[in-house]
Coordinates of C-alpha atoms in Angstrom, one line a residue:
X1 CA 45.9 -45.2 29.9
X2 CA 44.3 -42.0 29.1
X3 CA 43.1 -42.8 25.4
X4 CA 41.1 -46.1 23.9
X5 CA 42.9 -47.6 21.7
X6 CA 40.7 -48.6 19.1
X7 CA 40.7 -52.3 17.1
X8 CA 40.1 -52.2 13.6
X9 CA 36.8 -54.1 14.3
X10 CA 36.0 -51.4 16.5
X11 CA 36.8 -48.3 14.9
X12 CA 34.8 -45.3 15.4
X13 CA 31.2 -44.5 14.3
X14 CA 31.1 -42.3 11.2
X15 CA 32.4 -39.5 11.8
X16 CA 30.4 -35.9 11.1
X17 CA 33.0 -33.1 11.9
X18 CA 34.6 -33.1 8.5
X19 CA 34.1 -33.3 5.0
X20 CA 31.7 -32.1 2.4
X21 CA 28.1 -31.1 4.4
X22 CA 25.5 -31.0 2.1
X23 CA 26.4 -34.7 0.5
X24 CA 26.6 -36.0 4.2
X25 CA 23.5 -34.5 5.3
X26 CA 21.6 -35.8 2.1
X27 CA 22.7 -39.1 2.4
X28 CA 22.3 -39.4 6.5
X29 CA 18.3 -37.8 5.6
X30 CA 17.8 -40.3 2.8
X31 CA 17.1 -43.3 4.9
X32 CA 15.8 -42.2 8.0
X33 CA 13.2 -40.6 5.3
X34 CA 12.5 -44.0 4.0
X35 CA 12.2 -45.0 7.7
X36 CA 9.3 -42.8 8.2
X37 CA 7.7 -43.5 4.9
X38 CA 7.6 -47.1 5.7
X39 CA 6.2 -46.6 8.9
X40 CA 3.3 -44.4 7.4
X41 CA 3.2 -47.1 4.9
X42 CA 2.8 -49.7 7.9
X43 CA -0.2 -48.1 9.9
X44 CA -2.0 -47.4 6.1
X45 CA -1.6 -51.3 5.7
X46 CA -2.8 -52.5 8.8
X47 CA -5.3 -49.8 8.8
X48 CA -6.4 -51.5 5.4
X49 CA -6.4 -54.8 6.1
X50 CA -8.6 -54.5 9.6
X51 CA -10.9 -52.3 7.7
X52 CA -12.0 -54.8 5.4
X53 CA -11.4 -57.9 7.8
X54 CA -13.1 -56.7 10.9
X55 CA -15.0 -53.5 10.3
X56 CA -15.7 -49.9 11.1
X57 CA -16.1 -51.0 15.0
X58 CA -12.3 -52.0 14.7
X59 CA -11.3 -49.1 13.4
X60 CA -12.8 -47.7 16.0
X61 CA -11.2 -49.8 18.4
X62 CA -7.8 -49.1 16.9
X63 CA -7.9 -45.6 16.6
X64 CA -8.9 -45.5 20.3
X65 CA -6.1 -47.4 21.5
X66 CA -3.5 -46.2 18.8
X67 CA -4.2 -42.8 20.8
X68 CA -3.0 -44.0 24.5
X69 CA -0.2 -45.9 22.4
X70 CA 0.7 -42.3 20.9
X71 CA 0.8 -40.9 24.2
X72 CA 3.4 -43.0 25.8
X73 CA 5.3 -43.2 22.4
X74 CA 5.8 -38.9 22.3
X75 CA 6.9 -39.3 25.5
X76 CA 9.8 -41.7 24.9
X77 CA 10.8 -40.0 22.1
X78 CA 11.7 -37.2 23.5
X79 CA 13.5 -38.9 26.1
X80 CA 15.4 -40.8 23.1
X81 CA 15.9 -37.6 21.3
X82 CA 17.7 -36.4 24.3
X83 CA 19.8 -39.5 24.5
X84 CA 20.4 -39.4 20.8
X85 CA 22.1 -35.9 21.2
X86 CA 24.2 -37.1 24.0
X87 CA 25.5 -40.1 22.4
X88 CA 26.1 -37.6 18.8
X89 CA 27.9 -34.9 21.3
X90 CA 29.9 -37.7 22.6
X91 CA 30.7 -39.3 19.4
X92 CA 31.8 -35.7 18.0
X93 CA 34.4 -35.5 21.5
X94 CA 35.6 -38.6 20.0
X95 CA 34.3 -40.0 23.4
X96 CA 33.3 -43.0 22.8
X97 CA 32.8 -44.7 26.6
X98 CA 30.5 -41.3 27.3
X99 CA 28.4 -42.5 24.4
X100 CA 28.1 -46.1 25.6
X101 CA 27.4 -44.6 29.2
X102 CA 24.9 -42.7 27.3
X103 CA 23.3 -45.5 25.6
X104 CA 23.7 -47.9 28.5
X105 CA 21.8 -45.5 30.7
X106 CA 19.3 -45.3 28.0
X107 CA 18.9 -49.0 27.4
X108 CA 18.6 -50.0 30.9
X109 CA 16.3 -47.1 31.8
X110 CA 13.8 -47.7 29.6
X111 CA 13.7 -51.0 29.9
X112 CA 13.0 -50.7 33.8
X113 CA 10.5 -48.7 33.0
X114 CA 9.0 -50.3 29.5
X115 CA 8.2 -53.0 31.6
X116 CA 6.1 -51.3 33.9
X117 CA 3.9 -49.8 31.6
X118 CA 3.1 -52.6 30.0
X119 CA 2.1 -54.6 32.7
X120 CA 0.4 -51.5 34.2
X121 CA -1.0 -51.2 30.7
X122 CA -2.2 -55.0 30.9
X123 CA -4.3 -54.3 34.0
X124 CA -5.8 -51.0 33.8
X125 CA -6.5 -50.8 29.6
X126 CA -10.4 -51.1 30.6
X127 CA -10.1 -48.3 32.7
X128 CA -7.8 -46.4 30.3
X129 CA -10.4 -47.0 27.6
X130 CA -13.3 -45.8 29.6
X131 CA -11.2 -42.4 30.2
X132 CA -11.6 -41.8 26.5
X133 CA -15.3 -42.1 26.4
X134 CA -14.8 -45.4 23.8
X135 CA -17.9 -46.2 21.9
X136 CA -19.3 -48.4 23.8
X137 CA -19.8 -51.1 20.3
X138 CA -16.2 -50.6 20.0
X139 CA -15.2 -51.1 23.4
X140 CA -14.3 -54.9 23.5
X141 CA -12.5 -54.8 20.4
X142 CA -10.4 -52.0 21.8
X143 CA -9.8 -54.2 25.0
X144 CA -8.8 -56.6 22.9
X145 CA -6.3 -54.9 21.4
X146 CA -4.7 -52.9 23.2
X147 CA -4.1 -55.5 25.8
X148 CA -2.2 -57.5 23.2
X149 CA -0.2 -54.8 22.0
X150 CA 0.9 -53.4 25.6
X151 CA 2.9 -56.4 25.1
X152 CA 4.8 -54.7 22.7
X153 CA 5.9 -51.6 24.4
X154 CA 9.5 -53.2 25.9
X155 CA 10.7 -54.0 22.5
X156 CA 8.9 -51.1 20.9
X157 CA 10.6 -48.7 22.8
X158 CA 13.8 -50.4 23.1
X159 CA 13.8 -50.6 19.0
X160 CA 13.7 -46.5 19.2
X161 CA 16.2 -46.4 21.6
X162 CA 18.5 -48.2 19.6
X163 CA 18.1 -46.8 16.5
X164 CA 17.9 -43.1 18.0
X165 CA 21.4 -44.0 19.5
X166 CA 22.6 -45.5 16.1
X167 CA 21.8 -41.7 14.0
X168 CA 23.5 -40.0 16.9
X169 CA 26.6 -42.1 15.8
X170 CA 26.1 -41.5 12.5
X171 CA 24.4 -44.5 11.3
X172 CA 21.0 -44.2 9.5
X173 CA 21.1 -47.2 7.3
X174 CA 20.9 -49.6 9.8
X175 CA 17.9 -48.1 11.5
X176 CA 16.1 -48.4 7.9
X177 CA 16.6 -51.9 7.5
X178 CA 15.5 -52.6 10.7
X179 CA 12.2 -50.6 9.7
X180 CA 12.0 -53.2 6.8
X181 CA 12.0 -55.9 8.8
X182 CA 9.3 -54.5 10.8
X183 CA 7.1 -53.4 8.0
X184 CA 7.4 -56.8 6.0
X185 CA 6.3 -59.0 9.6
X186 CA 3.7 -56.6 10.9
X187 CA 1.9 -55.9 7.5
X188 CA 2.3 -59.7 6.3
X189 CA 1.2 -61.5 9.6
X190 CA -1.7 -58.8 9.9
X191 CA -4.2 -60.7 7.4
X192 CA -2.7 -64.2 8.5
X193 CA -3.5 -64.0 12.5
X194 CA -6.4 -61.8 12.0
X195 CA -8.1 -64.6 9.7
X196 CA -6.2 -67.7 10.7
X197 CA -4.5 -68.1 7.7
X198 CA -2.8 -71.5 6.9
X199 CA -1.9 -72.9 11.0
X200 CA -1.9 -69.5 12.3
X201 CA -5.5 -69.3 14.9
X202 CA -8.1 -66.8 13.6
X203 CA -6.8 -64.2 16.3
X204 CA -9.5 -61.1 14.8
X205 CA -8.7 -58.1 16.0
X206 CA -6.1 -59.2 18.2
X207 CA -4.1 -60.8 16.0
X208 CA -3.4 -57.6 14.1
X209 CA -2.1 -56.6 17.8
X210 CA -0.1 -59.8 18.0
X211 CA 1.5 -59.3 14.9
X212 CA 2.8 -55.8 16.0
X213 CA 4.5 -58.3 18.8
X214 CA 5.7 -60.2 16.6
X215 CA 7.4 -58.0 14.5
X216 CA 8.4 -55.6 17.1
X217 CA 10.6 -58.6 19.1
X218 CA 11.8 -59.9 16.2
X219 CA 13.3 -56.3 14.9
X220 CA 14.9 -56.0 18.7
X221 CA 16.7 -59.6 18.1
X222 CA 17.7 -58.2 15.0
X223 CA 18.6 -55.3 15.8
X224 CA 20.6 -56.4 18.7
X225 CA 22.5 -58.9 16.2
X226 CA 23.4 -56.5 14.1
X227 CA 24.9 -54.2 16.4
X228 CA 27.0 -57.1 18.1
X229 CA 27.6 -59.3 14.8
X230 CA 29.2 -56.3 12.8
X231 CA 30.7 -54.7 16.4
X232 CA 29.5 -51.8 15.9
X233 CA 31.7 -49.2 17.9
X234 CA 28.7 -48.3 20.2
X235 CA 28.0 -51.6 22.0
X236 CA 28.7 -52.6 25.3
X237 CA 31.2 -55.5 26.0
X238 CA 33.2 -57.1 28.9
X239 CA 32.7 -54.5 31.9
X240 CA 31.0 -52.0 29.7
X241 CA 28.2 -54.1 30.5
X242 CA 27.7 -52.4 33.7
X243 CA 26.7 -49.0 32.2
X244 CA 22.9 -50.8 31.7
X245 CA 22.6 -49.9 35.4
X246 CA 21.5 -46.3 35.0
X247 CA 23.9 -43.3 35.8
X248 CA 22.1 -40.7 37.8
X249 CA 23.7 -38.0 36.3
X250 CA 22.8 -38.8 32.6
X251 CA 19.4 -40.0 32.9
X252 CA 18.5 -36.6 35.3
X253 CA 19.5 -35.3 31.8
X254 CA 17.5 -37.3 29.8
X255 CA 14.6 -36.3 31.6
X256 CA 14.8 -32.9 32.3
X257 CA 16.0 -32.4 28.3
X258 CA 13.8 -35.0 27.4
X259 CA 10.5 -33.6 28.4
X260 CA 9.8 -30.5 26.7
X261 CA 10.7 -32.8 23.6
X262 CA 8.4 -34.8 24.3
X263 CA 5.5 -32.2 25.4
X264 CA 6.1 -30.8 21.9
X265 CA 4.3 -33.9 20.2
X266 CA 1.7 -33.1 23.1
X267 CA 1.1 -29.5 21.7
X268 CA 0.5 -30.5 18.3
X269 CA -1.8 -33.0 19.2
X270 CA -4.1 -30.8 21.4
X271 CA -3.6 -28.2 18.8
X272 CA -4.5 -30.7 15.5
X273 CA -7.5 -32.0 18.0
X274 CA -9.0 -28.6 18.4
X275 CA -9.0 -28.1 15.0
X276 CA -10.7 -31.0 14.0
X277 CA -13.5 -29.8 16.6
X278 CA -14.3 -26.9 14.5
X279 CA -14.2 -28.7 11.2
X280 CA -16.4 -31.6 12.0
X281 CA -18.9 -29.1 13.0
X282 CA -18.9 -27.7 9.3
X283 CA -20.1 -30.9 8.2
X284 CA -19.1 -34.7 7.4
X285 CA -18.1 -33.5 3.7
X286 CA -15.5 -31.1 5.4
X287 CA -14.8 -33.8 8.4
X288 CA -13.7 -36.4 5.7
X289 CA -11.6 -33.5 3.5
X290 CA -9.4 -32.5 6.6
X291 CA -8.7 -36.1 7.3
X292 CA -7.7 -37.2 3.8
X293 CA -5.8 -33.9 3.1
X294 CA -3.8 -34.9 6.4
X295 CA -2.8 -38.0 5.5
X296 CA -1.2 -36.5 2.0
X297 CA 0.1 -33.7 3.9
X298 CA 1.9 -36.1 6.4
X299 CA 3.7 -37.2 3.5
X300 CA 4.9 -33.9 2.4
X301 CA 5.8 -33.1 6.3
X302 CA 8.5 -35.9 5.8
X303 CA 11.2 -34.5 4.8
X304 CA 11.5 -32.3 6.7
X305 CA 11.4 -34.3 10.2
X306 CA 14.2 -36.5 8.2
X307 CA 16.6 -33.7 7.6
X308 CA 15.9 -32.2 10.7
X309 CA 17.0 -35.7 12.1
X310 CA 19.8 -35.7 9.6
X311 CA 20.8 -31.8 11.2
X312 CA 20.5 -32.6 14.8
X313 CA 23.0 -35.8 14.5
X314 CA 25.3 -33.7 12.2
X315 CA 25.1 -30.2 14.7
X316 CA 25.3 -32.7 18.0
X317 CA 28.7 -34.0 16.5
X318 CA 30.3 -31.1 15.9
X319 CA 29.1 -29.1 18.6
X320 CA 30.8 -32.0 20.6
X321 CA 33.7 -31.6 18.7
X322 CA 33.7 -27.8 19.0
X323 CA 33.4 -27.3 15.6
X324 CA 31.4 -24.6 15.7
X325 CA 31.9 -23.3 12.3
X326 CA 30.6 -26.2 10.7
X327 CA 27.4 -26.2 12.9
X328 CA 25.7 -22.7 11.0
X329 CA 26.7 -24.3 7.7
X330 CA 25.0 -27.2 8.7
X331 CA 21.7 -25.4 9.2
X332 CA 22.1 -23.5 6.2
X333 CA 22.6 -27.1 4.3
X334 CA 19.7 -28.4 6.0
X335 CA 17.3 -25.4 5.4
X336 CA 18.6 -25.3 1.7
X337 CA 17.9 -29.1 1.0
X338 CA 14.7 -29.1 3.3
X339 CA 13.1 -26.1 0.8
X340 CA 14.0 -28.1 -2.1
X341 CA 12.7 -31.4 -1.3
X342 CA 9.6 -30.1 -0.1
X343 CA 8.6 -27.9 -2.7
X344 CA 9.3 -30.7 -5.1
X345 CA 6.3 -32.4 -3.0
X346 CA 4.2 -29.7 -3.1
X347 CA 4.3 -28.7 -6.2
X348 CA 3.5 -32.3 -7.0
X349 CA 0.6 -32.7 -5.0
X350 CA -0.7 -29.6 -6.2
X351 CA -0.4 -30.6 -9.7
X352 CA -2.4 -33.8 -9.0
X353 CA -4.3 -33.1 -6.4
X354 CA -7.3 -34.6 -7.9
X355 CA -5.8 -37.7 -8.5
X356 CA -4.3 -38.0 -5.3
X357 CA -7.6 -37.3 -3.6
X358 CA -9.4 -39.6 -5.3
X359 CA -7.4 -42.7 -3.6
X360 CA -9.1 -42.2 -0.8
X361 CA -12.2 -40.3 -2.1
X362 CA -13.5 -42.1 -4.7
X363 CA -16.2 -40.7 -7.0
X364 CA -14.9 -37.5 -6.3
X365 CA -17.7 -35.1 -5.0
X366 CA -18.0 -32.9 -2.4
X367 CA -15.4 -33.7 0.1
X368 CA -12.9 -33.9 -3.0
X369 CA -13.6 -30.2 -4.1
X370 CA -13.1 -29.0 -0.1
X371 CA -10.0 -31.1 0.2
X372 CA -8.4 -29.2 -2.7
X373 CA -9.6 -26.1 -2.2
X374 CA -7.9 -26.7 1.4
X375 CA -4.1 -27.9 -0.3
X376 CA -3.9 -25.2 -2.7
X377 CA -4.4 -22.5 1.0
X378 CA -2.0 -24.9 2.8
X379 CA 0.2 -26.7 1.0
X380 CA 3.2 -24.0 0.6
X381 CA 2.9 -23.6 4.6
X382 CA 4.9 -26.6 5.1
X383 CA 7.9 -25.1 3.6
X384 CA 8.2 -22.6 6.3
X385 CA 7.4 -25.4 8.2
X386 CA 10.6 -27.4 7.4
X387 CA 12.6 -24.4 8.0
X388 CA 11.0 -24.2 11.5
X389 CA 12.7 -28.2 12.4
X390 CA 15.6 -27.6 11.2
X391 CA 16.4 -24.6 13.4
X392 CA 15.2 -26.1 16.2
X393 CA 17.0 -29.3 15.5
X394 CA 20.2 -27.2 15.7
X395 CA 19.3 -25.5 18.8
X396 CA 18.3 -28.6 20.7
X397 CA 21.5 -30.1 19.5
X398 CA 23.0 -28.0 21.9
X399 CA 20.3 -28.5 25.0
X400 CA 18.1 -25.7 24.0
X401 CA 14.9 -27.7 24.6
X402 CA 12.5 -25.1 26.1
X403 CA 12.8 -22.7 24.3
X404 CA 11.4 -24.5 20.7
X405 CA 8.4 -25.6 22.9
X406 CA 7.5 -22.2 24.1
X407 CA 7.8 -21.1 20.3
X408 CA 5.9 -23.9 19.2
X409 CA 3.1 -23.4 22.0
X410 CA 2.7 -19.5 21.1
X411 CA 2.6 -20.3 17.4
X412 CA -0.2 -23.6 17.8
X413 CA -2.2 -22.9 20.1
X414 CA -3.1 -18.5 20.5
X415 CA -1.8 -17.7 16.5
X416 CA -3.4 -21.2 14.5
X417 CA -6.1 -21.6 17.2
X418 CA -6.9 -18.0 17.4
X419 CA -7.1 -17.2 13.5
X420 CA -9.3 -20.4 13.3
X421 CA -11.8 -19.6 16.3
X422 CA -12.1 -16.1 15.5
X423 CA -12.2 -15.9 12.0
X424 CA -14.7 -19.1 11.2
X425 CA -18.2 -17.2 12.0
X426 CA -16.5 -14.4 9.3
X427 CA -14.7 -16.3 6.7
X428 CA -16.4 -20.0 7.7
X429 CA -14.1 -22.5 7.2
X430 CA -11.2 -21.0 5.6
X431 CA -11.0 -19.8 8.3
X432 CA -9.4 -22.9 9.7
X433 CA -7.2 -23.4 6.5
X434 CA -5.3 -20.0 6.7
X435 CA -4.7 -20.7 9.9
X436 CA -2.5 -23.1 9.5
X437 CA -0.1 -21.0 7.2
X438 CA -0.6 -18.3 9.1
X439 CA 0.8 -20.7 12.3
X440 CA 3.8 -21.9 10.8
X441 CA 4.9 -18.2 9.4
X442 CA 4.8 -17.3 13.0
X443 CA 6.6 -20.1 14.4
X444 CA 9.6 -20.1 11.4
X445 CA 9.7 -16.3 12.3
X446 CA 10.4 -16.4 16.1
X447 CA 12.5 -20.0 15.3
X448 CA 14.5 -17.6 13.0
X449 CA 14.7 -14.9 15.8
X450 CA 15.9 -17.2 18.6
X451 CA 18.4 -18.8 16.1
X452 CA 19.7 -15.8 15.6
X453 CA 19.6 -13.9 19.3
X454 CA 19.0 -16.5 21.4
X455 CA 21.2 -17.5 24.0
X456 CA 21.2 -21.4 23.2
X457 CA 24.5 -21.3 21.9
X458 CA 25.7 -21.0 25.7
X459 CA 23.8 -23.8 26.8
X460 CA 25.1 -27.7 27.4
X461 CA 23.3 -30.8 27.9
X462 CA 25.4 -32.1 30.5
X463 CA 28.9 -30.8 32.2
X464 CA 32.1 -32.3 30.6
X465 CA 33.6 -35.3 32.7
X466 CA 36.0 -34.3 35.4
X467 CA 39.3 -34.3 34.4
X468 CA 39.9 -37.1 37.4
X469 CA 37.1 -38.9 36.0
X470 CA 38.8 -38.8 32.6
X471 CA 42.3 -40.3 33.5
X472 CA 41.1 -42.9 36.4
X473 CA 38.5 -44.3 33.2
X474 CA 41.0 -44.2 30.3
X475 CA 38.0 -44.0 28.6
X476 CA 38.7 -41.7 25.6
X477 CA 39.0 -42.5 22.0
X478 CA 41.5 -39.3 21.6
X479 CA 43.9 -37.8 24.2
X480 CA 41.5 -35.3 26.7
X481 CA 44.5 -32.9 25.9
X482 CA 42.8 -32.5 22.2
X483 CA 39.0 -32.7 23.3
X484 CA 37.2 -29.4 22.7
X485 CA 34.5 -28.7 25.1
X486 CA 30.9 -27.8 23.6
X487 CA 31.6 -24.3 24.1
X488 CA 30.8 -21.6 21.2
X489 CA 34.0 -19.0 21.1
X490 CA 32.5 -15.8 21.5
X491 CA 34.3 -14.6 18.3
X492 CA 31.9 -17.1 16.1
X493 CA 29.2 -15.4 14.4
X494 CA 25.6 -17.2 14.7

């Protein structure tokens, strides 16, 4: 049999390649925007509640060992970014065993290695903790905790995996009810095992670790439910089953595509870290404005990491469908509804700034005025900003991974670094607030210039199946004679 026959319980993800764009892409962004509010929302709760339950020490500790936790988190992601865009390319071919393979691969791969690092993790967090010169009155707390929530890591990672693989299908609902779930058990059973409330043992700091466990096993049962008690198309069944042994051909893909995903996050960390350098140096008034006018402008970052999300799943579809003509109008939907929503944010912040400021700087003072001062200079960057994911979204829909690194490298660390370094003994601080605008004009411009002229329209993630492979599998969800290969005619324009 050359094509899968498809059940009615079975019938295919949602489907991308057609209709309307800019409703579909507004209502695939929605969600997986509410998914990264809530988990904002979730580290500001626990944040909260350890603060007043344990102290500054745990803060301390957490911020410490929320760092290692980032590190191995920026990696997967990129890795589940990459198999995110393999299942979407999959699901555009209307190939739906390739994105199972996909998924298998992914599942089994990181669950190999999930494991690993959290034993590893387990063993040698005293040693990790040392490595990043811990305050030595925070050090046991951060033992404590970060031991506990090493635990977390398989069903952590496996919980991205999944619901990575479930917006490269199509399906960005799910993932954000799964984020519920998680928010509602790890913020509730913070206070509870961190105080022994009711039975629960008075856990301190690492019960706010444990309840992380907690909620992060419980989402994976759930979320594993879900995709099997609704039979979701991409789930594995029968012999499927087999595919959780990795294929070596897709996870070499993962990883090499993967990687410069990941290293991205790695780029703006080093970059956001220098800058903090030169600003706690100005002072603890200008220390606490950068920190609080980060967390508001994480908020207004949002939206655009959600329709960039929203972009990537779309573009992957229909690049795997060969609908190339729908993939430009995609990122000009996605740059359009992007600008919108994010000038909506910033003009609001702008307009109550004060306010907005004064939850977390009460009193006002100081620090209030600088953190202002700093939105009104940076605030508007974040437009170009957006612009800046959703062209690389597109691009890296189609495998173009190291390119949007290189870009992103150029524009954080010689342009924003550079304008900060060499203008603060000039201009002082502002110095380091221009040079954040400044940055992300210089990225959207070369984003813009690749887009345009680059070559990443020629590029693939991984060769098509063999056409052997193809009719010994009987794999397909439509006949291989009307598959399109994720090949760009030459005649379309860019």
């Amino acid at each position: 049999m050359a094509a899968e026959t498809l059940p009615a319980a079975r019938r295919g993800p949602r489907d991308l390649t057609s209709g309307p764009i800019a409703p579909a892409l507004v209502a695939f962004a929605l969600p997986t925007l509410g998914s990264n509010i809530l988990q904002s929302m979730n580290a500001s709760i626990n944040t909260i509640w350890i603060g007043r339950f344990l102290g500054h020490g745990a803060l301390a500790a957490t911020a410490n060992a929320n760092l290692v936790l980032f590190i191995a988190f920026a990696v997967v992601f990129g890795f589940g970014l990459a198999a995110t865009i393999l299942i979407g390319q999959a699901v555009g071919a209307r190939d739906l065993d390739r994105a199972r393979r996909v998924l298998g691969t992914a599942i089994g791969g990181f669950a190999v290695a999930s494991v690993a690092v959290s034993a590893a993790g387990w063993f040698a967090s005293d040693a990790i903790l040392r490595g990043l010169a811990t305050p030595g009155d925070a050090m046991p707390l951060a033992h404590a905790y970060l031991r506990v929530i090493f635990l977390s890591l398989p069903a952590s990672f496996l919980v991205l995996v999944l619901a990575m693989a479930l917006r490269g299908a199509g399906d960005a609902v799910t993932p954000f009810a799964m984020m519920i779930v998680t928010v509602v058990l790890d913020a509730g059973l913070n206070p509870v095992l961190i105080l022994g409330l009711g039975p629960a043992p008075r856990l301190g700091i690492a019960g706010s670790a444990l309840a992380t466990v907690v909620a992060s096993y419980a989402t994976l049962i759930g979320f594993v439910a879900i995709v099997y008690g609704r039979r979701l198309p991409i789930r594995l069944i029968g012999t499927e089953l087999r595919y959780l042994v990795p294929d070596p051909a897709i996870l070499r893909v993962v990883m090499a595509k993967g990687l410069p995903m990941g290293a991205q996050m790695f780029v703006v960390t080093a970059s956001a870290l220098a800058l903090t350098g030169i600003v706690n140096r100005a002072g603890v008034d200008h220390a606490a404005a950068f920190g609080v006018a980060q967390q508001l402008w994480s908020y207004v970052q949002m939206p655009a990491l959600a329709v960039g999300a929203a972009v990537s799943a779309m573009a992957a579809q229909n690049i795997g469908a060969g609908r190339w003509e729908r993939v430009g109008a995609i990122t000009r939907s996605g740059i359009v509804v992007n600008v919108a929503m994010t000038s909506v944010l910033i003009v609001a912040l702008t307009a109550a700034d004060r306010p907005a400021l004064s939850l977390f700087l009460p009193g006002g003072g100081a620090a209030t005025a600088i953190a202002a001062h700093a939105n009104w200079i940076v605030g508007w960057s974040f437009v170009p900003f957006g612009v800046t994911m959703v062209l690389f979204a597109t691009v890296r829909a189609n495998g173009a991974v190291t390119a949007p690194l290189v870009i992103l490298a150029i524009a954080l660390i010689p342009v924003r670094l550079g304008v900060a370094f060499a203008g603060a003994p000039r201009f002082g601080i502002d110095a380091v607030w221009w040079a954040l605008p400044i940055g992300s004009i210089v990225s959207v411009a070369m984003a813009a210039a690749y887009y345009r002229f680059g070559g990443w329209r020629r590029q693939r993630m991984m060769p098509p199946p063999a056409p052997a492979e193809l009719a010994g599998e009987a794999v397909a969800a439509a006949p291989p004679t009307t598959r399109r290969p994720p090949v760009e005619p030459a005649s379309v324009e860019g």
